[in-house]
Coordinates of C-alpha atoms in Angstrom, one line a residue:
X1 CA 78.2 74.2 107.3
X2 CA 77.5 74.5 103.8
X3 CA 77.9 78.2 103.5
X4 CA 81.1 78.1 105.3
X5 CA 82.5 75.8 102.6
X6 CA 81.3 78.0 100.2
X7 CA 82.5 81.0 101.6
X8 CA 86.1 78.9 101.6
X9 CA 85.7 78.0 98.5
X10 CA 85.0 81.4 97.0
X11 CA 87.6 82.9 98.8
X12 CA 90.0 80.8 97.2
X13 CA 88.8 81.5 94.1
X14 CA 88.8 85.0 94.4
X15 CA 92.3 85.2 95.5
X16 CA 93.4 84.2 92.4
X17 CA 91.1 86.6 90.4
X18 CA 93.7 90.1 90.0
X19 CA 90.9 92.0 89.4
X20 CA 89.0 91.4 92.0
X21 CA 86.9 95.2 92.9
X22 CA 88.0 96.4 96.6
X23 CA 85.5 98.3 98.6
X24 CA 86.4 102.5 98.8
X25 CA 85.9 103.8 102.0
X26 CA 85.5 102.7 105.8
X27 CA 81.7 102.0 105.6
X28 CA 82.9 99.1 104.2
X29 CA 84.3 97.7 107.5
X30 CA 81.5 98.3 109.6
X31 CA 79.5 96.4 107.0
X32 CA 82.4 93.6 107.1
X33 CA 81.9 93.8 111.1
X34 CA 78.1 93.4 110.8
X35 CA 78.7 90.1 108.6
X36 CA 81.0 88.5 110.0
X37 CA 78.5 89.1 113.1
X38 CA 75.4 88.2 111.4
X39 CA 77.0 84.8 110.4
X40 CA 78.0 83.9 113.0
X41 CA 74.7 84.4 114.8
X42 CA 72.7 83.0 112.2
X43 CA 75.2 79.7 112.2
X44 CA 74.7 79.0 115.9
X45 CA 71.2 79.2 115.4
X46 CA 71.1 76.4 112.7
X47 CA 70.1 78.9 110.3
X48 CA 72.4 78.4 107.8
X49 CA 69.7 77.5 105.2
X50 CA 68.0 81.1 105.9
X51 CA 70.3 83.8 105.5
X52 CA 69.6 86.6 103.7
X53 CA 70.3 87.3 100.2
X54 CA 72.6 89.8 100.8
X55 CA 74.9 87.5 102.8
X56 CA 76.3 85.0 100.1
X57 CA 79.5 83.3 100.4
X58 CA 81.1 85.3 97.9
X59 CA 80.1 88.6 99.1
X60 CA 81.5 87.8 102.5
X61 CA 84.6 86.6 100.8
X62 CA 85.0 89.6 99.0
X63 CA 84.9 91.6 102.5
X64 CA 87.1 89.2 103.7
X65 CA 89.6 89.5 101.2
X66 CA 89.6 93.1 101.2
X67 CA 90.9 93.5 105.2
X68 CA 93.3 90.4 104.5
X69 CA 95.2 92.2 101.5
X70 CA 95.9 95.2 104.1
X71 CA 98.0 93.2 106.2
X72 CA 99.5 90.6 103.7
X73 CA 102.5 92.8 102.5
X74 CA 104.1 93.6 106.0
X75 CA 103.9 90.2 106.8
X76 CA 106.9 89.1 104.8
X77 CA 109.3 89.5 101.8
X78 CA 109.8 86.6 99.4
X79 CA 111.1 88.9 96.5
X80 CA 112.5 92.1 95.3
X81 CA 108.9 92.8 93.8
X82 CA 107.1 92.6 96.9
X83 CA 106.4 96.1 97.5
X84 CA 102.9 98.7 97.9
X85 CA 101.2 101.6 95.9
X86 CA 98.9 103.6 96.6
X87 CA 96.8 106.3 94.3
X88 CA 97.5 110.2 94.1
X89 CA 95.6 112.9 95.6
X90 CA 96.4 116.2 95.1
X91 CA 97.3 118.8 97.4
X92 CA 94.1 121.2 98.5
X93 CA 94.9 124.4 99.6
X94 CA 92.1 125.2 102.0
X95 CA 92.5 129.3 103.6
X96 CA 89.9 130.9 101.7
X97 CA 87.1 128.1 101.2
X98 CA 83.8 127.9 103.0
X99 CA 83.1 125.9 105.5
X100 CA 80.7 123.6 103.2
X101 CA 83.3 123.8 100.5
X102 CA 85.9 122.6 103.6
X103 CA 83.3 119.9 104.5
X104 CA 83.0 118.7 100.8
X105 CA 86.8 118.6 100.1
X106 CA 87.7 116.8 103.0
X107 CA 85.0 114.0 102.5
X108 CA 86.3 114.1 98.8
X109 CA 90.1 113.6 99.7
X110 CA 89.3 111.2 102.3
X111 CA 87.6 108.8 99.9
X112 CA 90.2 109.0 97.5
X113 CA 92.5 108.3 100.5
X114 CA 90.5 105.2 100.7
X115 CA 91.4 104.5 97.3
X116 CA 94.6 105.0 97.4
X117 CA 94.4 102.6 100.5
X118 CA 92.5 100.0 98.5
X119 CA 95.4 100.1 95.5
X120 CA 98.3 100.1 98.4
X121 CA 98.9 96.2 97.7
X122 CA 98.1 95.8 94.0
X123 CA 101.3 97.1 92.6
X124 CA 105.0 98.0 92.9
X125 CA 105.4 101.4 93.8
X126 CA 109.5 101.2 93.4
X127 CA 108.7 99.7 89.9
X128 CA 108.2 102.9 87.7
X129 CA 110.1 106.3 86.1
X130 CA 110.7 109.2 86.7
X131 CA 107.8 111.8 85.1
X132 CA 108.0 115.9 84.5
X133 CA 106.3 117.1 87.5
X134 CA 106.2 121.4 88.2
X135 CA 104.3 121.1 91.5
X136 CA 106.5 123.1 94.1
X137 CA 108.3 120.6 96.1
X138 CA 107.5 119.3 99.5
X139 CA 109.6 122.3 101.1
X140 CA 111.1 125.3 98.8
X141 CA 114.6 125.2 98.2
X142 CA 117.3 127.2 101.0
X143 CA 114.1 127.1 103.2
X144 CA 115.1 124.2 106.0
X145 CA 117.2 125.6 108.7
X146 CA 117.7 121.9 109.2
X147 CA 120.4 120.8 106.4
X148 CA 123.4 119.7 106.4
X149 CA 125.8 122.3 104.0
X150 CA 126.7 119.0 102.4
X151 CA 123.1 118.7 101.3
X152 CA 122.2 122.2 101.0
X153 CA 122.9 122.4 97.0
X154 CA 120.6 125.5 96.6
X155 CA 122.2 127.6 99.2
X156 CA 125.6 126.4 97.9
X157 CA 125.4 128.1 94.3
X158 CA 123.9 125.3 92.3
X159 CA 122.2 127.3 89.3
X160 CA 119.6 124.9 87.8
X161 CA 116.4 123.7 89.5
X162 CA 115.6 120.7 86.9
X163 CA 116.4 118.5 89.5
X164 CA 113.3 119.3 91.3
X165 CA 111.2 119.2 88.7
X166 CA 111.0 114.7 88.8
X167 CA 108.3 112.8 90.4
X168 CA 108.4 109.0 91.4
X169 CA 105.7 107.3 89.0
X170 CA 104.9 103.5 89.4
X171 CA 103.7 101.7 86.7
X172 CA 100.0 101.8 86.6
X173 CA 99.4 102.8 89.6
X174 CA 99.8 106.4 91.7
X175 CA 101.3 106.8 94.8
X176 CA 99.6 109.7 97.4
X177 CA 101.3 113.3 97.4
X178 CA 103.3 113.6 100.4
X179 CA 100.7 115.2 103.5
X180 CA 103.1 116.8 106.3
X181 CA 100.3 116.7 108.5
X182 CA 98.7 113.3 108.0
X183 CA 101.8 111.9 108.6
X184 CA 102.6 114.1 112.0
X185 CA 98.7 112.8 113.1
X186 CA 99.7 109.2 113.0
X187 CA 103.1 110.2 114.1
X188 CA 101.6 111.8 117.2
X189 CA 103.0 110.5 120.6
X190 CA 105.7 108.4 118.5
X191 CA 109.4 108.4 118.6
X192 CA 110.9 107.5 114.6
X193 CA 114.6 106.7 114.4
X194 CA 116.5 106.3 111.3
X195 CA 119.8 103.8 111.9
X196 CA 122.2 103.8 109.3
X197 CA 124.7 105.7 107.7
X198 CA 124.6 109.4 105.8
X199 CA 122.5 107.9 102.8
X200 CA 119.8 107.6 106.2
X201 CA 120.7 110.7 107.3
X202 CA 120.2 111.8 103.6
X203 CA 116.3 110.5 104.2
X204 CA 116.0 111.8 107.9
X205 CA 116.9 115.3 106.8
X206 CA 114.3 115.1 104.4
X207 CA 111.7 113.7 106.7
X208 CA 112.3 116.7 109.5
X209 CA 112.1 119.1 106.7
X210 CA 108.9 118.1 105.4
X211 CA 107.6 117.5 108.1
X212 CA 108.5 121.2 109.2
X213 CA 107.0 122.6 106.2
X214 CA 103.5 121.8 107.7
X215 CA 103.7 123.0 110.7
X216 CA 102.7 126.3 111.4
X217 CA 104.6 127.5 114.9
X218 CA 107.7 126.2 113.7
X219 CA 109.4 127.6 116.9
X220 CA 107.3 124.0 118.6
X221 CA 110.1 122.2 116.9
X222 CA 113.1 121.4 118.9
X223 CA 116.5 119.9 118.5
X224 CA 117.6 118.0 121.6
X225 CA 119.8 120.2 123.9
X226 CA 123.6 119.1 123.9
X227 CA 123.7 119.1 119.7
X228 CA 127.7 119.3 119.7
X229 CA 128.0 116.3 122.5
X230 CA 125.4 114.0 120.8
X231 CA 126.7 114.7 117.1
X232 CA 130.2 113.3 118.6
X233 CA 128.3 110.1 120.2
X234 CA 126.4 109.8 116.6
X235 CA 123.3 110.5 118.1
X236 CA 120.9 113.7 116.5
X237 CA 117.0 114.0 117.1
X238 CA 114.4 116.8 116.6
X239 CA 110.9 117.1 118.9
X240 CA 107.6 118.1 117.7
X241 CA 106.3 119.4 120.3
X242 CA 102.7 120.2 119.6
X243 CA 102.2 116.4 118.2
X244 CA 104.7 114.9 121.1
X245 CA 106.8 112.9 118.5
X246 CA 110.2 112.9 117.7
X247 CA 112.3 111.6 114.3
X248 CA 115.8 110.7 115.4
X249 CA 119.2 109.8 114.2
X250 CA 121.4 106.9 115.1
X251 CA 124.7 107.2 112.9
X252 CA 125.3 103.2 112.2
X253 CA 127.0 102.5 109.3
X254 CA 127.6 99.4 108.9
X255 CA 124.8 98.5 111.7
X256 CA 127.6 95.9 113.6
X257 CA 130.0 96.3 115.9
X258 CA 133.6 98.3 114.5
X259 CA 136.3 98.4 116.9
X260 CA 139.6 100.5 116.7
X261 CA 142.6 99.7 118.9
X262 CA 146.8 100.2 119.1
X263 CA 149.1 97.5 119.4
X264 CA 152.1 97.8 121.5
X265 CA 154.4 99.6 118.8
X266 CA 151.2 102.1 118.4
X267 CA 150.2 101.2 115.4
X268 CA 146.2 101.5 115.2
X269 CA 144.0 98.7 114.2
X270 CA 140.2 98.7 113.0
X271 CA 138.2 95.4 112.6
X272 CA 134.5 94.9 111.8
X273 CA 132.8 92.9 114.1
X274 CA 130.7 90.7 111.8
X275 CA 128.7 88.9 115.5
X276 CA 127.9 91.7 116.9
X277 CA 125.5 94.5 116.5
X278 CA 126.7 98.3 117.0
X279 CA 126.0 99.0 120.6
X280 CA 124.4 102.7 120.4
X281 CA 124.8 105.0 123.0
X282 CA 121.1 105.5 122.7
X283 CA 118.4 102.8 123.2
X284 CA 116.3 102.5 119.9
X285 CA 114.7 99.3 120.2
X286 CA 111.3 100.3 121.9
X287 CA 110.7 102.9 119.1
X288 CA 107.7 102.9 117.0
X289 CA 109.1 103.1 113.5
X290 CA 112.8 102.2 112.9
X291 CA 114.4 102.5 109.7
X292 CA 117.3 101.0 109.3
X293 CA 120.0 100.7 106.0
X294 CA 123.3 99.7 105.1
X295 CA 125.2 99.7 102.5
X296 CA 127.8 102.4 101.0
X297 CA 130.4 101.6 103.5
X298 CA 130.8 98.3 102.2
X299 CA 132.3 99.5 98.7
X300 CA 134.8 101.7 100.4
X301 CA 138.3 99.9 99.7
X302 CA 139.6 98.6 103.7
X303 CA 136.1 96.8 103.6
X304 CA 135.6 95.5 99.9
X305 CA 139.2 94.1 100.3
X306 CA 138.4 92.4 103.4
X307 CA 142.4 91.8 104.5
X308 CA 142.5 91.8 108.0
X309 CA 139.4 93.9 108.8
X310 CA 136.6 91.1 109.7
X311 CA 136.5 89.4 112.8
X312 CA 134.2 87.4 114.2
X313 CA 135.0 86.2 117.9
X314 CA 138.3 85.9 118.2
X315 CA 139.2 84.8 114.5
X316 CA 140.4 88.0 112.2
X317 CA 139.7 86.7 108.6
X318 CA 143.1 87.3 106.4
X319 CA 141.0 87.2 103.7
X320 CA 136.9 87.3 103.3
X321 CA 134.9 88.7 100.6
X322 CA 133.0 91.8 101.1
X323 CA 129.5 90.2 100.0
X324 CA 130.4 87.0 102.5
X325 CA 131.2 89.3 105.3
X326 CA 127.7 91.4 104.3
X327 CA 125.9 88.3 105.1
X328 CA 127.3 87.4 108.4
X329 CA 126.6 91.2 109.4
X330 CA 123.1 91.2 108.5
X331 CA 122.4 87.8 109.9
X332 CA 123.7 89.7 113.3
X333 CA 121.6 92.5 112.5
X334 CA 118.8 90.2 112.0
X335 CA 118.8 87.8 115.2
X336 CA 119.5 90.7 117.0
X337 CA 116.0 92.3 115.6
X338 CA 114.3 89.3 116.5
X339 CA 115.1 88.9 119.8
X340 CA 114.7 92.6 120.6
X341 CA 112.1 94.3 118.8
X342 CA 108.0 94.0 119.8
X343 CA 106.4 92.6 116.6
X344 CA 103.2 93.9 118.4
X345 CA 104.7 97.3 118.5
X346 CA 106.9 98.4 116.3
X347 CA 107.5 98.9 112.6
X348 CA 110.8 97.7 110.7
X349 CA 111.6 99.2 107.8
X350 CA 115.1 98.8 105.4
X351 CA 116.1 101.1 103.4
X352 CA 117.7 99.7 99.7
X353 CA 121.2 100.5 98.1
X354 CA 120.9 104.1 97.0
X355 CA 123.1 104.1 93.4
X356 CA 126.0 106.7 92.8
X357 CA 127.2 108.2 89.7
X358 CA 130.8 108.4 89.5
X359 CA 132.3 109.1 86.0
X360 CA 135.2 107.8 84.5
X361 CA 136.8 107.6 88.4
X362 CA 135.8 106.7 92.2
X363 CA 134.9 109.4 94.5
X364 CA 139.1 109.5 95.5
X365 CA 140.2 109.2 92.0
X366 CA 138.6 112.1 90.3
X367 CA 135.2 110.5 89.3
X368 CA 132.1 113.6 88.8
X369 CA 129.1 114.2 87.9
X370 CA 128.6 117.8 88.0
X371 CA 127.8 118.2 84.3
X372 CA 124.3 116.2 84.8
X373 CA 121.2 117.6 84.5
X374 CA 118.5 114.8 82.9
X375 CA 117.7 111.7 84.6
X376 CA 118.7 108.0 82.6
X377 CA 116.0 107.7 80.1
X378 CA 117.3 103.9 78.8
X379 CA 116.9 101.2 80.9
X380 CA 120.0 100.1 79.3
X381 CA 122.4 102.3 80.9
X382 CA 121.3 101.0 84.4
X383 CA 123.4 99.2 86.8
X384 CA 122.7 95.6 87.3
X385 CA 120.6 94.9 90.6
X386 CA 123.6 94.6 93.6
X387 CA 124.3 91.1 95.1
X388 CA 124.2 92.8 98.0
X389 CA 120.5 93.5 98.3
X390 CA 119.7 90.0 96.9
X391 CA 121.8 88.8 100.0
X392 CA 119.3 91.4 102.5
X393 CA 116.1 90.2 100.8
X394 CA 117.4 86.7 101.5
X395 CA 118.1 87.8 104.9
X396 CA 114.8 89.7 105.7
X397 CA 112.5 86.6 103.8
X398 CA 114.0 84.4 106.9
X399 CA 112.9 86.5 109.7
X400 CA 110.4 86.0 112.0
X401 CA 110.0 90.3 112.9
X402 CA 108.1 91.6 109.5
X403 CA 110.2 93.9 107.7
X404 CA 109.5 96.4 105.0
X405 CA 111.6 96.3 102.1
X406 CA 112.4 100.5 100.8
X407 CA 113.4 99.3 97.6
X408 CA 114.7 102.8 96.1
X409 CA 118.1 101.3 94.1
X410 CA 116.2 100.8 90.8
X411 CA 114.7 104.6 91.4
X412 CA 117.8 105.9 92.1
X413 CA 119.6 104.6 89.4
X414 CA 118.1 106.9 87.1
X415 CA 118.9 110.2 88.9
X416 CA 122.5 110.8 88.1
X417 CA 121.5 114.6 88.1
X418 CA 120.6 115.1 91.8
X419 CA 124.1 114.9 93.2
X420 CA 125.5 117.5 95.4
X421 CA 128.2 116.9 92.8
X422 CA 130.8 120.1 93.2
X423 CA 127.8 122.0 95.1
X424 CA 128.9 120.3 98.3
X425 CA 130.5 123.0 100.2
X426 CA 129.4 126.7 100.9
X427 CA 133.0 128.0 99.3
X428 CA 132.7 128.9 95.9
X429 CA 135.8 128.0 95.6
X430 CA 135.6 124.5 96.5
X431 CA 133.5 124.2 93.2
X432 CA 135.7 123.4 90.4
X433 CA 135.8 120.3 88.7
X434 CA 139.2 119.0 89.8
X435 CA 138.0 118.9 93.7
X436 CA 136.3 115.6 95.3
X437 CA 133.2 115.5 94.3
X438 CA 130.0 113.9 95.6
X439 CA 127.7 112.0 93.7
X440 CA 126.3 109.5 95.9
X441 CA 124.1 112.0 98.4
X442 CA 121.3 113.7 97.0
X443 CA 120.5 117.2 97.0
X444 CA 117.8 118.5 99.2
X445 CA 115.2 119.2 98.6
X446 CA 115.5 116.5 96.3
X447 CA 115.2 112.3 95.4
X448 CA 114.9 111.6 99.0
X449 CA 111.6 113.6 99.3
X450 CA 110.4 110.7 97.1
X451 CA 111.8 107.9 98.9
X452 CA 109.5 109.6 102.1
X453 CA 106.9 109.5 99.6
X454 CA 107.1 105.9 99.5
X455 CA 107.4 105.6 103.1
X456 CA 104.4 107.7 103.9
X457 CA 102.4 105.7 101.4
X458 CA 103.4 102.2 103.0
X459 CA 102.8 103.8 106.6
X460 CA 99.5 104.9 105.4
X461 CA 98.5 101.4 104.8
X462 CA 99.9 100.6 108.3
X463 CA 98.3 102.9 110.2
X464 CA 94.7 102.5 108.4
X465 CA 95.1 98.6 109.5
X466 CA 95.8 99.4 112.9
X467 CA 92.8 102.3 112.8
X468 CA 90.5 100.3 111.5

């Protein structure tokens, strides 16, 4: 038994070392399969005094280590910093290389996708800045048939590109370029639904779109048949066909239950229904991938006022505060993900608070943002971190389904120029500076492209641990 208390030992040991080397491509987990074998035959045999060099405790523990720190971040949240990164790999553009030179470049992107998968849990990929970046983006602009006008800046007049020109960096660290097609290969036979409200849709959009771009019969991609009758029951979802996967919709808001009713003098009512979860017209729950959020709805003013709106069972609060009432909902949200969801089959992921930029006014009272262009540069001028997403960690950390935290408020905070802003609307005369304007969506393409980054680096890790 000696080299098993070794092998303990070490590991502990190791664990504790931050700069302990990971192994780079999938060799490596043969090799971890042949040791773990070749221990355990050599330790029935009494042999444990005449293994082989090459087998030492610490090398096993090093193997060890290396599988366990794949899982180890999907298997719970304890703070705001527990998030993945992954390295870059560039983009390689492949039409008019030989098939050797093919051969050569795939092997070379694949190990640095092993390298990237090796990095995915030694840093925070939400903790970094925004750097210059002139790649094209994911999609061109005015390209996606897809959009929503809201969306749509670049087919709605807005002049300046800068907005495009931003990539997410974390600190240290290097998160993989976005790869339409990887992701629709571990995507295939897979439904994805995004549950939430349009700051979701803001990231669904962006998903389908990307997605698009690297396919190349785009006439295999469908939107379900009845698009008016479903976008009335909340419900919106797009089929590719030639992967047999589908990335779906569920308008949710607020994720619970709202009800709206008439009294007897006709007067109409709306409560939130804090103990129960929003009962979609579309079953979700056996998906593969769900992403869920909420969180804008609970700034506007009936809900952040909280007279008369909450109810839980028969009791309508007079008076609860909005981040008491957040609680209750999410603690729905969560039993209800717990008693419903397949651990063993399907991935949870939340998305964060997205940040606005109103000036000098609310998004009823004149507040704008159209004269933006830069990102924040001072740290300074950031919001603090909302209650509200300490109050979701809190709720997430005591779940028994794992749940992966998409931490994009900090990243968002900075871009006060991607806004829609007055380049909402089609009309050009809907563009002056005294109209509504919108500066909590994004433009697209835009900042949500890089909040699918982050996904697809996180699911990368996923998918490699079930692979492998």
């Amino acid at each position: 038994m000696a080299p098993f208390k070794n092998l303990f030992t070490t590991s502990i040991n190791i664990s504790r070392t931050p700069s302990f080397p990971l192994p780079r491509s999938r060799t490596h987990c043969l090799a971890i399969a042949l040791l773990l074998v070749s221990l355990f035959f050599f330790s029935s045999a009494s042999l444990t005094n005449q293994l082989p060099s090459f087998l030492t405790a610490s090398s096993l523990a090093s193997s060890i280590l290396f599988a366990a720190n794949y899982i180890s971040p999907f298997s719970s949240i304890t703070s705001s910093r527990t998030c993945l990164v992954s390295d870059s790999t560039d983009n390689c553009k492949l039409s008019s290389v030989t098939a050797m030179e093919r051969t050569r470049m795939n092997s070379r992107k694949e190990e640095e996708t092993d390298d990237a998968i090796a990095g995915l849990s030694s840093c925070d990929i939400f903790d970094g800045n925004w750097v210059l970046d002139d790649s094209d983006p994911v999609y061109q602009p005015g390209s996606c048939p897809f959009l929503d006008d809201a969306f749509n800046c670049f087919n709605n007049g807005r002049p300046d590109l800068d907005y495009l020109r931003y990539r997410w960096k974390p600190h240290g660290c290097h998160i993989p370029r976005f790869d339409g097609r990887q992701m629709l290969r571990m995507l295939r036979g897979k439904r994805m639904v995004f549950v939430g409200d349009s700051l979701n849709r803001n990231m669904w959009q962006s998903l389908v779109c990307a997605l698009r771009e690297s396919v190349e019969n785009k006439s295999r991609i469908f939107q379900i048949e009845g698009r008016r009758e479903f976008r009335t029951r909340g419900f919106y979802s797009f089929n590719f066909v030639d992967y047999n996967c589908s990335i779906d919709f569920v308008k949710s808001p607020f994720l619970v239950q709202e009800w709206r009713s008439s009294d007897r003098r006709g007067n109409r009512r709306e409560r939130l229904r804090l103990d129960m979860i929003q009962t979609p017209s579309f079953n979700y729950h056996d998906a593969d991938i769900i992403i869920f959020n909420t969180g804008h709805w609970w700034t506007h003013q009936k809900t952040y006022k909280g007279k008369n709106y909450f109810q839980e069972g028969r009791r309508v609060y007079n008076r609860l505060e909005v981040n008491e009432a957040y609680q209750k909902a999410l603690r729905t949200w969560a039993k209800w993900v717990d008693s419903n969801i397949n651990r063993s089959h399907t991935r949870v992921f939340f998305g964060g608070y997205s940040a606005s930029h109103f000036r000098r006014g609310k998004w009823d009272s004149g507040g704008h943002c159209h004269e933006e262009r830069q990102p924040i540069t001072n740290d300074t001028q950031l919001k603090p971190y909302p209650l509200m997403m300490k109050i979701l960690e809190s709720v997430i950390s005591e779940m028994k389904t794992p749940v992966f935290y998409l931490n994009i408020t900090r990243m968002t905070g900075y871009r006060k120029d991607g806004h829609p802003s007055v380049y909402r609307k089609p009309d050009v005369h809907q563009r002056t500076p005294g109209i509504i304007q919108d500066c909590s969506h994004w433009c697209l393409p835009g900042v949500p492209d890089s909040w699918n980054e982050l996904f697809y680096a996180a699911y990368l890790l996923s998918h490699h641990d079930l692979s492998s």
